[in-house]
XYZ file of C-alpha atoms in Angstrom:
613
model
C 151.600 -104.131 -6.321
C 149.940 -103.308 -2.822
C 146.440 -102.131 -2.602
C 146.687 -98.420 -0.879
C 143.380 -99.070 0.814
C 145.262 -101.847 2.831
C 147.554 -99.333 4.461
C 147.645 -98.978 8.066
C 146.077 -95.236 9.479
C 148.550 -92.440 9.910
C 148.836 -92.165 13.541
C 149.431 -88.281 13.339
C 146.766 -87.715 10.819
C 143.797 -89.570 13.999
C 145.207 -87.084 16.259
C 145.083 -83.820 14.208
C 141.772 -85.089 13.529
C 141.068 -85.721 17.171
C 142.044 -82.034 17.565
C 139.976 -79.789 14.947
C 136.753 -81.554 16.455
C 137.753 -80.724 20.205
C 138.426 -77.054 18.614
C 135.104 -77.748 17.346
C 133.389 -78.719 19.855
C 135.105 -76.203 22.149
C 134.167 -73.296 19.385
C 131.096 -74.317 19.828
C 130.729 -74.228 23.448
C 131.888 -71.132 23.105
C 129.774 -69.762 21.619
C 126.840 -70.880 23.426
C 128.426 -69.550 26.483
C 128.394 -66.592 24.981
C 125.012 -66.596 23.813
C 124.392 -68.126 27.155
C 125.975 -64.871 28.784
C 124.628 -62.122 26.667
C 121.178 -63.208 27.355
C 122.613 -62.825 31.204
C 123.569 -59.592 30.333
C 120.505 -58.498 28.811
C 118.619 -60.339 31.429
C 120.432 -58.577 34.481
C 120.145 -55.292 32.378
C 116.322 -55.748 32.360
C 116.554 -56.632 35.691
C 118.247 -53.434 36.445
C 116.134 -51.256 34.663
C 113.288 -53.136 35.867
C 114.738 -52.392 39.814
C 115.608 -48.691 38.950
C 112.093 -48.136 37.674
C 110.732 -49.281 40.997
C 112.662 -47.985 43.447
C 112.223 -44.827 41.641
C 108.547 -44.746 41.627
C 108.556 -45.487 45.394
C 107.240 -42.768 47.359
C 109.497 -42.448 49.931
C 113.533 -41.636 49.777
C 115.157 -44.927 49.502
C 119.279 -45.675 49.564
C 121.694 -48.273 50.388
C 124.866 -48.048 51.915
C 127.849 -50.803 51.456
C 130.051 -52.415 53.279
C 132.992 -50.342 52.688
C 130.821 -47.185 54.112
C 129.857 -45.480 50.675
C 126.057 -45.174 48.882
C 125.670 -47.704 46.083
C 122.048 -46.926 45.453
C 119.506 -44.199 45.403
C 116.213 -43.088 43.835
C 115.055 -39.822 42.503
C 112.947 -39.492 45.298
C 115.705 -39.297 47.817
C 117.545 -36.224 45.208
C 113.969 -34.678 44.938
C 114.258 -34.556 48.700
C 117.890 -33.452 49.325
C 117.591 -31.054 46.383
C 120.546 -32.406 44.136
C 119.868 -32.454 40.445
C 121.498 -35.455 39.383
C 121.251 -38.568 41.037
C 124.630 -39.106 40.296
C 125.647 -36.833 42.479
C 125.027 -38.975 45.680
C 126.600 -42.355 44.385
C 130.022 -42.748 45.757
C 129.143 -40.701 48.944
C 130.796 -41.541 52.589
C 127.947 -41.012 55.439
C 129.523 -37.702 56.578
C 129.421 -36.573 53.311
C 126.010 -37.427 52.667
C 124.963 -35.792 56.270
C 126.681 -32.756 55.031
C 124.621 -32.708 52.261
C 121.141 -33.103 53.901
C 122.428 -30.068 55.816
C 123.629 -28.385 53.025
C 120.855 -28.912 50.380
C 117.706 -29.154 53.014
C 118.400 -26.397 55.865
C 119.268 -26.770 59.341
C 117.803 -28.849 61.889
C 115.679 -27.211 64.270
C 117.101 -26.553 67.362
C 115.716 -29.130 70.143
C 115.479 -31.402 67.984
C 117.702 -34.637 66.634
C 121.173 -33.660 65.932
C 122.731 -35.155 62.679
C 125.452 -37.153 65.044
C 122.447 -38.816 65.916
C 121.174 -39.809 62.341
C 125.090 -40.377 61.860
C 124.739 -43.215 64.649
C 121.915 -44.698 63.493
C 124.743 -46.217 59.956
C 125.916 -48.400 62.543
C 123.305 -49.786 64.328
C 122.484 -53.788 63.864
C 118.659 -53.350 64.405
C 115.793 -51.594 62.574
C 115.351 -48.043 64.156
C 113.671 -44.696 63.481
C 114.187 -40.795 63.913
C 112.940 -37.920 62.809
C 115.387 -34.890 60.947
C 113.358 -31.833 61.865
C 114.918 -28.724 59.869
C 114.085 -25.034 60.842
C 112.041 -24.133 58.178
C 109.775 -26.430 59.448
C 110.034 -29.681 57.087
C 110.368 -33.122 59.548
C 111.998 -35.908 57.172
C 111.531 -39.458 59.121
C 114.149 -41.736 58.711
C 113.772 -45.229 58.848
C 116.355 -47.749 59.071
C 117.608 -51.519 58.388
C 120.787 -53.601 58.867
C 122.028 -55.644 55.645
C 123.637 -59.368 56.695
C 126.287 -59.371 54.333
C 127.346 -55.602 55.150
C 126.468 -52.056 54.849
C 122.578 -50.865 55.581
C 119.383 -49.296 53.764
C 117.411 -46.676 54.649
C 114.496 -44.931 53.622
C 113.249 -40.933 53.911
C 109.911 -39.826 53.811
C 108.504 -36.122 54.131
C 105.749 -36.024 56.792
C 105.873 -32.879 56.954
C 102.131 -32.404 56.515
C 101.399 -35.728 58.135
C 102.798 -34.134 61.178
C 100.603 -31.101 60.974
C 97.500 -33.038 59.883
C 98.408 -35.098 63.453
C 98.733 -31.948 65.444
C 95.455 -30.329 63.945
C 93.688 -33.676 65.146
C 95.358 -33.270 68.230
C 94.376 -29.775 69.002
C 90.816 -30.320 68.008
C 90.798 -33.532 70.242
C 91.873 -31.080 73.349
C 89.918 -28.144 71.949
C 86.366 -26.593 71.679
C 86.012 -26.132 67.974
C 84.054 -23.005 67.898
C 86.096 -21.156 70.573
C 89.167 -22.859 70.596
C 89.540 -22.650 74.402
C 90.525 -25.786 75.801
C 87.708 -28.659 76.252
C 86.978 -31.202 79.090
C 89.626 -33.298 78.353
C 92.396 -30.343 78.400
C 90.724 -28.105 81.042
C 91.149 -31.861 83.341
C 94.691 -32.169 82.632
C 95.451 -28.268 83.065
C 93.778 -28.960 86.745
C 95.681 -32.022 87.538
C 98.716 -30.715 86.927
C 97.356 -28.140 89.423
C 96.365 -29.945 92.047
C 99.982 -32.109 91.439
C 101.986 -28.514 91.960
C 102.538 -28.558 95.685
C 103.513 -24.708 94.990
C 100.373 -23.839 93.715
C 96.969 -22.919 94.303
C 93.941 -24.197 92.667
C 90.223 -23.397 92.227
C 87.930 -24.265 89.629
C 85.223 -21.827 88.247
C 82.255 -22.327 86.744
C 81.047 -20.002 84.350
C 77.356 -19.793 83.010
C 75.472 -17.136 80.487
C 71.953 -15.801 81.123
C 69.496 -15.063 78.903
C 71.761 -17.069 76.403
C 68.491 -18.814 74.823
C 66.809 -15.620 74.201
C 69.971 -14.499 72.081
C 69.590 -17.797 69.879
C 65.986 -17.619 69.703
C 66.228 -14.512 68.153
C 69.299 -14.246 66.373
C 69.804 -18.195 65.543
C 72.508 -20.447 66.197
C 74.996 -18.279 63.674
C 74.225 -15.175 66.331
C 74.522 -17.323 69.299
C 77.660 -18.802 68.018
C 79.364 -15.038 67.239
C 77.996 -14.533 71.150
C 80.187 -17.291 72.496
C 83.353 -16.378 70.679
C 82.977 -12.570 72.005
C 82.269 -14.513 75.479
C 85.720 -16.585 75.407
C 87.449 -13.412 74.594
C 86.221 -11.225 77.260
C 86.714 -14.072 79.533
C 90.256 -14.354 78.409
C 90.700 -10.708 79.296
C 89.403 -11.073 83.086
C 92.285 -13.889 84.055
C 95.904 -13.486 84.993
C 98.722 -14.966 81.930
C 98.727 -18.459 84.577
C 94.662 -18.789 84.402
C 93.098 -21.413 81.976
C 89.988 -20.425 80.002
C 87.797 -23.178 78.501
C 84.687 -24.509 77.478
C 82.474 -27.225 78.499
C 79.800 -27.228 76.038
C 76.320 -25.063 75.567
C 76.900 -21.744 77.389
C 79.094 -23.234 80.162
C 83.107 -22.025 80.409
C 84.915 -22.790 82.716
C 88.269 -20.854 84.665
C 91.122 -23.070 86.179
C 92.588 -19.914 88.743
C 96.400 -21.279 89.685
C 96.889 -17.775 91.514
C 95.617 -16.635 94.644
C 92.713 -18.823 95.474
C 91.469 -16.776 98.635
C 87.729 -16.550 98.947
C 88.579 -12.480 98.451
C 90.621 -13.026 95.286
C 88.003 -15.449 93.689
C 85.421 -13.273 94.622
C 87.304 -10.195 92.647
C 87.617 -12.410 89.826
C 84.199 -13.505 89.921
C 82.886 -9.523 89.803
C 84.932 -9.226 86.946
C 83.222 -11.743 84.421
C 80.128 -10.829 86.034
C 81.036 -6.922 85.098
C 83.093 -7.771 81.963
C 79.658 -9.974 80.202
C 77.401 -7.654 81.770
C 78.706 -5.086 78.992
C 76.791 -4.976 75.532
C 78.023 -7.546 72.969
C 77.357 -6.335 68.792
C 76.453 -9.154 67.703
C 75.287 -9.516 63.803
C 74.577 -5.269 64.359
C 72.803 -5.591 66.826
C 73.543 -4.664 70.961
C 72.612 -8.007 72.937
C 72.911 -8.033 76.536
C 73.538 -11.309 78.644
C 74.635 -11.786 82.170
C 77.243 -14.143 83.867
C 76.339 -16.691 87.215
C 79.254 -18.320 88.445
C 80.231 -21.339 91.003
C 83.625 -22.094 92.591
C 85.386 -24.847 94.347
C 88.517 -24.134 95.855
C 91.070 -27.575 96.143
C 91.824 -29.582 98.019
C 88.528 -28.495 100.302
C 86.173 -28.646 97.526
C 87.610 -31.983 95.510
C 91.189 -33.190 95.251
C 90.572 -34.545 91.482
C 89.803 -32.837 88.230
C 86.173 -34.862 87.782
C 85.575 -33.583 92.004
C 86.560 -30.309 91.323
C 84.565 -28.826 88.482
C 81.167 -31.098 89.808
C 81.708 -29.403 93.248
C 82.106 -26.096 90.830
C 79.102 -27.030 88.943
C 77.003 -28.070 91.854
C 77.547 -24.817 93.151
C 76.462 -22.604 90.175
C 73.366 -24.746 89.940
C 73.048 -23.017 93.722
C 74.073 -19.489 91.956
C 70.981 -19.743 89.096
C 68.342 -21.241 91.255
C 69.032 -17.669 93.848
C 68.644 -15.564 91.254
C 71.379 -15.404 88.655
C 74.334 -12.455 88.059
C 76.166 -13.675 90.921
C 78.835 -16.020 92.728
C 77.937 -18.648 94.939
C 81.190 -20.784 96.370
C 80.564 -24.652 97.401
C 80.041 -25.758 100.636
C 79.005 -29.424 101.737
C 75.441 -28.645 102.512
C 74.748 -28.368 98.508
C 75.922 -32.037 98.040
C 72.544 -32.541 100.376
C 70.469 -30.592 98.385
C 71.757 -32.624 94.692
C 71.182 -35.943 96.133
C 67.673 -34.780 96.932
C 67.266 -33.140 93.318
C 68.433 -36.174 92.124
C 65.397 -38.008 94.397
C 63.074 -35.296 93.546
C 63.857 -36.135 89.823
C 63.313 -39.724 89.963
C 59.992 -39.397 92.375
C 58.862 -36.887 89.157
C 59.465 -38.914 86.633
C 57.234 -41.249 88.366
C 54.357 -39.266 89.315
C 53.957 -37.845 86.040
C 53.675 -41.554 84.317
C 51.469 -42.591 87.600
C 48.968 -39.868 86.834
C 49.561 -38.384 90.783
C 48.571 -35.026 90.364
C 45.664 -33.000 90.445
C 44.184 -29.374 89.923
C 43.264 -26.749 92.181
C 40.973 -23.859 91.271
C 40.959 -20.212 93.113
C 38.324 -17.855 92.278
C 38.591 -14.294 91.207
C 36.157 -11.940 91.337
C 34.943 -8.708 89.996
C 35.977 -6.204 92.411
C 32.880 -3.687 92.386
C 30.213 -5.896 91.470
C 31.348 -8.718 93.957
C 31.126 -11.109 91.125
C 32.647 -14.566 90.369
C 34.370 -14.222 86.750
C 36.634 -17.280 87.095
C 39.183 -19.651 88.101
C 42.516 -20.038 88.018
C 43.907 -23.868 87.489
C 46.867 -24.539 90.022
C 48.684 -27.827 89.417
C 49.028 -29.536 93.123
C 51.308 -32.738 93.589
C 50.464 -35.200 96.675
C 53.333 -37.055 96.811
C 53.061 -40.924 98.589
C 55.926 -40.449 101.451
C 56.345 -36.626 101.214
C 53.046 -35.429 101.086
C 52.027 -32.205 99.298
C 55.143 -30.788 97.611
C 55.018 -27.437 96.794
C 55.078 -25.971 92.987
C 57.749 -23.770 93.628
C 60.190 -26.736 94.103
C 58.557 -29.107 91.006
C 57.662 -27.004 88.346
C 61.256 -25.779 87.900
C 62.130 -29.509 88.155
C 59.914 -30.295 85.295
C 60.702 -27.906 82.913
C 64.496 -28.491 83.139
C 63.385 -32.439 82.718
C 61.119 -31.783 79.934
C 58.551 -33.009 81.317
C 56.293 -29.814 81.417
C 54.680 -30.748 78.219
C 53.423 -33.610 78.554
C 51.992 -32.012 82.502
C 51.126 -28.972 80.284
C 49.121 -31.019 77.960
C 47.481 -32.652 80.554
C 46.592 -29.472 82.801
C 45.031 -28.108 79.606
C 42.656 -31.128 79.131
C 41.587 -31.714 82.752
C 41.179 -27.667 83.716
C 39.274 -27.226 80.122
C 36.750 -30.133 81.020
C 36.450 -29.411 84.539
C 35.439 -25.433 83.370
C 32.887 -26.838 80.939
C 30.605 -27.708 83.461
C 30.672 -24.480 85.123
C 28.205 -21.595 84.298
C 28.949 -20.344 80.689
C 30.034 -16.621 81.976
C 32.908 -18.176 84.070
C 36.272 -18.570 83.009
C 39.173 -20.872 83.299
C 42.323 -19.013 83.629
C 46.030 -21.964 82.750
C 49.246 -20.947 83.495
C 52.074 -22.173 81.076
C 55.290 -22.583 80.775
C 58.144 -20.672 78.651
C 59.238 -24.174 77.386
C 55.901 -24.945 76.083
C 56.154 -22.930 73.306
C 59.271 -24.268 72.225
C 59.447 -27.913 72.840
C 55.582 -28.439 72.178
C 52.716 -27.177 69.791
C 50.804 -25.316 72.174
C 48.311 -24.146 70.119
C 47.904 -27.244 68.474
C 47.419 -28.862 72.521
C 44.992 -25.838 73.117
C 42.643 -26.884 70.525
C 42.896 -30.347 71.195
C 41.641 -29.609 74.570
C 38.968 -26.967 73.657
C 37.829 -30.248 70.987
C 37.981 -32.432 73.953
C 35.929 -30.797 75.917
C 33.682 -28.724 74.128
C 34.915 -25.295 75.849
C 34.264 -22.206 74.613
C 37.998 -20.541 72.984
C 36.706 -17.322 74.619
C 36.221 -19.153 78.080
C 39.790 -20.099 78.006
C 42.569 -17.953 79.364
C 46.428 -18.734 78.879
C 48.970 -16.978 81.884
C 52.310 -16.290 81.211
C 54.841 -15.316 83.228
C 56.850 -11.996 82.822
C 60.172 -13.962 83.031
C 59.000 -16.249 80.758
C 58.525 -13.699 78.121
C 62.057 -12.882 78.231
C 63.787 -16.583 77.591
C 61.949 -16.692 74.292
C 60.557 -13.538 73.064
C 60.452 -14.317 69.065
C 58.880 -17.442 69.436
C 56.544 -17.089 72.107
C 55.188 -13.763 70.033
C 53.926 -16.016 66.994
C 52.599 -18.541 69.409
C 50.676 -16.323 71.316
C 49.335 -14.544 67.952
C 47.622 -17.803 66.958
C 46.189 -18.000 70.232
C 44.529 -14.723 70.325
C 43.133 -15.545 66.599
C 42.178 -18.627 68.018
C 39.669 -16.895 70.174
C 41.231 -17.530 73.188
C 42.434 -15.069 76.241
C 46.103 -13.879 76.997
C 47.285 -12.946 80.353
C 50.232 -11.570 81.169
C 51.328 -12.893 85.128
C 53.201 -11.035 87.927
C 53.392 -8.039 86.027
C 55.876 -5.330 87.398
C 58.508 -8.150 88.545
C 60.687 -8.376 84.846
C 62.598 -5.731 83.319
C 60.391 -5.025 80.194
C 56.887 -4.870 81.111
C 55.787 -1.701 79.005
C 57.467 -2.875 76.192
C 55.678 -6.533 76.654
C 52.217 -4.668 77.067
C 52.812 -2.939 74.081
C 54.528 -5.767 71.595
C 52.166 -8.796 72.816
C 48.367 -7.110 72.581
C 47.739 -8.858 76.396
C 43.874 -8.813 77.416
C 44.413 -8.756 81.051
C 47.310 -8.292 83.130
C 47.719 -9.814 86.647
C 49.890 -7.161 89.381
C 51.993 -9.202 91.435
C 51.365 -10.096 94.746
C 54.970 -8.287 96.184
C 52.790 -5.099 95.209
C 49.402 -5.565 96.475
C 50.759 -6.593 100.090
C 51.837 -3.191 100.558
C 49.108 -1.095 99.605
C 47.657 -0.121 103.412
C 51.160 -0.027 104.642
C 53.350 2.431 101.968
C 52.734 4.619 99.522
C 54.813 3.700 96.470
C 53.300 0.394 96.566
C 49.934 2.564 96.185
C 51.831 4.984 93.585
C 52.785 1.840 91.682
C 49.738 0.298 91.470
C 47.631 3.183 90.807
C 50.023 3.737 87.889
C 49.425 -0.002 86.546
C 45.763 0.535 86.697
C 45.860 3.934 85.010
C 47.875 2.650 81.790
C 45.878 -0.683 81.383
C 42.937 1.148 81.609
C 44.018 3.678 78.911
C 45.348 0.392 76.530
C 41.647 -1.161 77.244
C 43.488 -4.112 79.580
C 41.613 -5.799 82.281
C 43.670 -5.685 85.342
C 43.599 -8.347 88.022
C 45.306 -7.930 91.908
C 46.864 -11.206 92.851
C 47.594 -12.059 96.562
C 44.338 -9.746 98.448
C 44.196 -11.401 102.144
C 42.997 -8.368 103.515
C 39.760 -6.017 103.167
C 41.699 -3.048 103.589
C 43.601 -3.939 100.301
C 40.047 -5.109 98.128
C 38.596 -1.588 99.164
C 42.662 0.298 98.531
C 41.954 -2.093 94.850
C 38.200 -1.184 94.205
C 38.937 2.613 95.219
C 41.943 2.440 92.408
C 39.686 0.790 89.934
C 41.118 -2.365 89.356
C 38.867 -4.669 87.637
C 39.397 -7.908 89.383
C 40.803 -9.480 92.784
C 42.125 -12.743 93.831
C 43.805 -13.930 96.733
C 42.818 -15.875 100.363
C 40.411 -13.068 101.291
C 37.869 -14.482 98.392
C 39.265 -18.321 98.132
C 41.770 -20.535 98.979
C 42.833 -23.308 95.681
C 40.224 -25.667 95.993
C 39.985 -29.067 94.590
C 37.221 -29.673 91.954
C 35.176 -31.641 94.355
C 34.948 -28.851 96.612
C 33.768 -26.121 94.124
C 30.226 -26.604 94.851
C 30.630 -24.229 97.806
C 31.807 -21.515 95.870
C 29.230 -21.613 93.526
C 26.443 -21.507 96.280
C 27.813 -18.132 97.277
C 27.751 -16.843 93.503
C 27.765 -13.179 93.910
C 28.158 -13.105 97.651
C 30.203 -10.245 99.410
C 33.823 -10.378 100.010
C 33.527 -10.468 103.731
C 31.332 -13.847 103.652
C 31.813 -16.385 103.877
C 35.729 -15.933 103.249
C 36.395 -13.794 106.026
C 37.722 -16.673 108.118
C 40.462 -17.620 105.894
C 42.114 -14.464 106.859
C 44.000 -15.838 109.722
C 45.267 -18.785 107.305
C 48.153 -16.684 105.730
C 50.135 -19.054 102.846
C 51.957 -18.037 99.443
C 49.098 -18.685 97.039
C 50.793 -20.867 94.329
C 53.335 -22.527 96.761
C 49.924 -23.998 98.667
């Protein structure tokens, strides 16, 4: 018998087998493919939640179109933006129906502005572009926009709408003063070169100054002097025609851009007007404050044919305006370009002499006018310039104070009149003139005692001047100033009394131990009677406040006897001395006491302006 292990294999029993492990294997496969493809699934599912997550959180509208023309993706920005509640809502949309739906959900577009054809075009254009969708109630949605390669496009939308006022705020306050609003500079330049580019239109540039602005701050403060300038750019608003620009340069400068008639008449009707229009009382923090106007114009194309030409030609000419006496108009003409190039020299020559030590003082006596005493001097500051020669006070000083160099002179005047006086006979007195600015810009008591340390002057031998004018820019201040000079021991004089507005009131706020009537009044006295009637009436109220009275400007001995008749206490003028340089005083002190007509009668024929010498 056969041995069944011997057997040959069953052919069909290798192939089944052959069969069930390919089935096998393929099972297998199988299922790692589809192990393979559900972590795919989950994968891209992550991925998708993952991209949904971040497109939503983006801050901006974001959407894609495809290439059969319909939206595929959004983000709840873009339905925050459009209004829809359901994102849902937009997938699926064609590009008309989606622009019907910005109009629908967001508003209309403002009118002027880009039509929704025009954010329609933008689906089919092949490079990255922009536009803004601004909607009538205001809201500006920018579009922005990019080209896919394989079809379709993406966009985004963002809501500037607040960026756009935030850039148009900046703007404004780029082109605008801040605490008037009128235009600035910048604006006011463009307003006028659009001007001068209007063949159809006239053109003239005015320049606009306050008065007795300082005084307002001084006493009111910045806050008060700020509520001032807004009244100011109101009124001035009111004086111009609808076409005129109003604006502001800086300080208490505006300026007027007239596009109307610019015929000298015209301007000059205009000009009356501010000049009437801030003449009026402002209320200012409850109280009435009164100011005054000075103006300069330049007409184009005489006067400049550019912005920059124009308002210096304007400004130039209001310099003219202040320095003739204020409250008026003064139009540009070419001689004034003259006179600023030699302000301009004058300035530089100052600055010079003042750091080169060129100037000296002057002394004119004044004397007792029935005892025919010497009482004192008055220090006059005289500048000997190299090329020019003497130049006179008149033209400097104002110069200097403006510069701010006036301290540091007024300093100096102090030292070198205080030192020069303490060698003189202990009854005789030093009389200083200062400036309004050196009691703001400088310690002027603390300079006073420096030079009464300095030189070992008697307080009592020193007397401080002050103008009547000056009084006015700076009342508040200059009141505590001069209240630590008086307890300081030292004299206070008020100078050219009767030429300010205020002069009672001064007498009677400021305590003043001598007053000094201006020379405009004394050279009347043999000649009319209200000069006489007005000096008489000086004397009479000084004397009855227990002020010493002084008559500046006596050249003749008709006017010393009108003067001694009258009562006045002391006289000054050419009659009894001409300003006299230190080294010269010795003659004046021979004739200590000596009689009016001797030896000064000969200076009578030598007729000058006393502090101009």
């Amino acid at each position: 018998m056969s041995d069944p292990s011997l057997q040959a294999p069953n052919p069909l029993d290798a192939l089944l087998d052959a069969q069930l492990e390919s089935q096998v294997r393929n099972a297998a496969n199988l299922d790692r493919c589809r192990g393979e493809l559900d972590q795919s699934s989950q994968a891209l599912a992550v991925q998708k939640s993952c991209f949904d997550a971040v497109i939503d959180h983006i801050k901006v509208g974001m959407y894609l179109f495809d290439r059969d023309g319909r939206l595929a993706v959004s983000n709840e920005r873009l339905r925050i933006l459009l209004g829809f509640e359901q994102s849902d809502a937009l997938v699926g949309l064609t590009l008309p129906q989606f622009c019907n739906a910005i109009l629908d959900n967001v508003g209309a577009l403002a009118a002027g502005h880009t039509r929704i054809e025009a954010f329609a075009a933008l689906a089919g254009s092949d490079d990255k572009a922009a536009l803004n969708l601004v909607f009538q109630s205001g809201q500006v949605l920018q579009v922005a926009h990019s080209p896919i390669a394989a079809g379709g496009f993406v966009q985004t939308m963002e809501d500037v709408t607040e960026r756009r006022k935030a850039e148009a705020r900046a703007s404004h306050l780029a082109s605008h003063d801040v605490l008037t609003d009128l235009p600035n500079r910048r604006l006011l330049k463009q307003h006028i070169d659009v001007a001068l580019n209007d063949s159809l239109a006239d053109c003239a540039v005015l320049c606009v100054a306050l008065d007795r602005f300082k005084s307002v701050n001084d006493t009111l403060g910045h806050a008060g002097g700020d509520v001032l300038l807004v009244e100011v750019a109101k009124r001035l608003r009111r004086c111009v025609h609808a076409d005129d620009i109003v604006g502001r340069l800086g300080g208490d400068q505006f300026v007027i851009v007239n596009t109307g008639d610019a015929s000298q008449e015209a301007l000059q009707r205009l000009a009356q007007s501010v000049v009437t229009e801030i003449a009026r009382p402002f209320d200012i923090l409850g109280q009435s404050v009164i100011v005054g106007a000075t103006l300069g114009v330049a007409v184009a194309p005489r006067d400049g044919d550019s912005p920059d030409r124009l308002i210096k030609s304007a400004d130039m000419a209001l310099f003219e305006a202040k320095r003739e006496g204020r409250g008026c108009c003064r139009f540009f003409d070419p001689s004034l370009e003259t006179k600023a190039r030699e302000r301009q020299t004058l300035e530089n020559d100052l600055r010079i002499a003042v750091s080169a030590g060129q100037f000296e003082l002057h002394y004119q006596p004044y004397y007792a006018a029935r005892q025919r005493r010497l009482v004192g001097f008055e220090a006059l500051l005289r500048w000997n310039h190299p090329t020019r020669g003497r130049v006179s006070p008149l033209d400097f000083i104002p110069v200097a104070e403006e510069l701010g160099l006036i301290t540091q002179l007024g300093d100096w005047i102090l030292q070198e009149a205080c030192s020069t006086a303490a060698a003189w006979p202990n009854e005789v007195l030093i009389s200083v003139n200062v400036s309004a600015r050196q009691f703001v810009n400088n310690d002027l008591v603390a300079s006073v005692a420096r030079a009464l340390e300095y030189s070992g002057l008697a307080p009592a031998r020193l007397e401080i001047e002050i103008t009547e004018s000056a009084l006015m820019e700076n009342v508040g201040e200059i009141e505590s100033v001069l209240d630590r000079l008086r307890r300081q021991g030292v004299g206070l004089a008020m100078d050219d009394f009767g030429t300010g507005y205020s002069s009672l009131a001064y007498l009677r706020r400021f305590n003043f131990s001598k007053v000094k009537i201006d020379r405009s009044f004394i050279s009347g006295l043999a000649s009319e009677n209200q000069a006489i009637a007005i000096v008489r009436a000086i004397i009479a109220l000084c004397k009855n406040l227990n002020i010493v009275v002084t008559a500046e400007g006596v050249e003749t001995e008709l006017q010393a006897d009108i003067l001694r008749l009258e009562n006045c206490d002391y006289l000054q003028g050419f009659l009894l001395g001409r300003p006299t340089p230190k080294t010269e005083l010795a003659a004046v002190f021979t004739v200590f006491g000596s009689p009016f007509g001797s030896p000064f009668g000969t200076v009578l024929s030598q007729r000058g302006d006393l502090k101009g010498q």
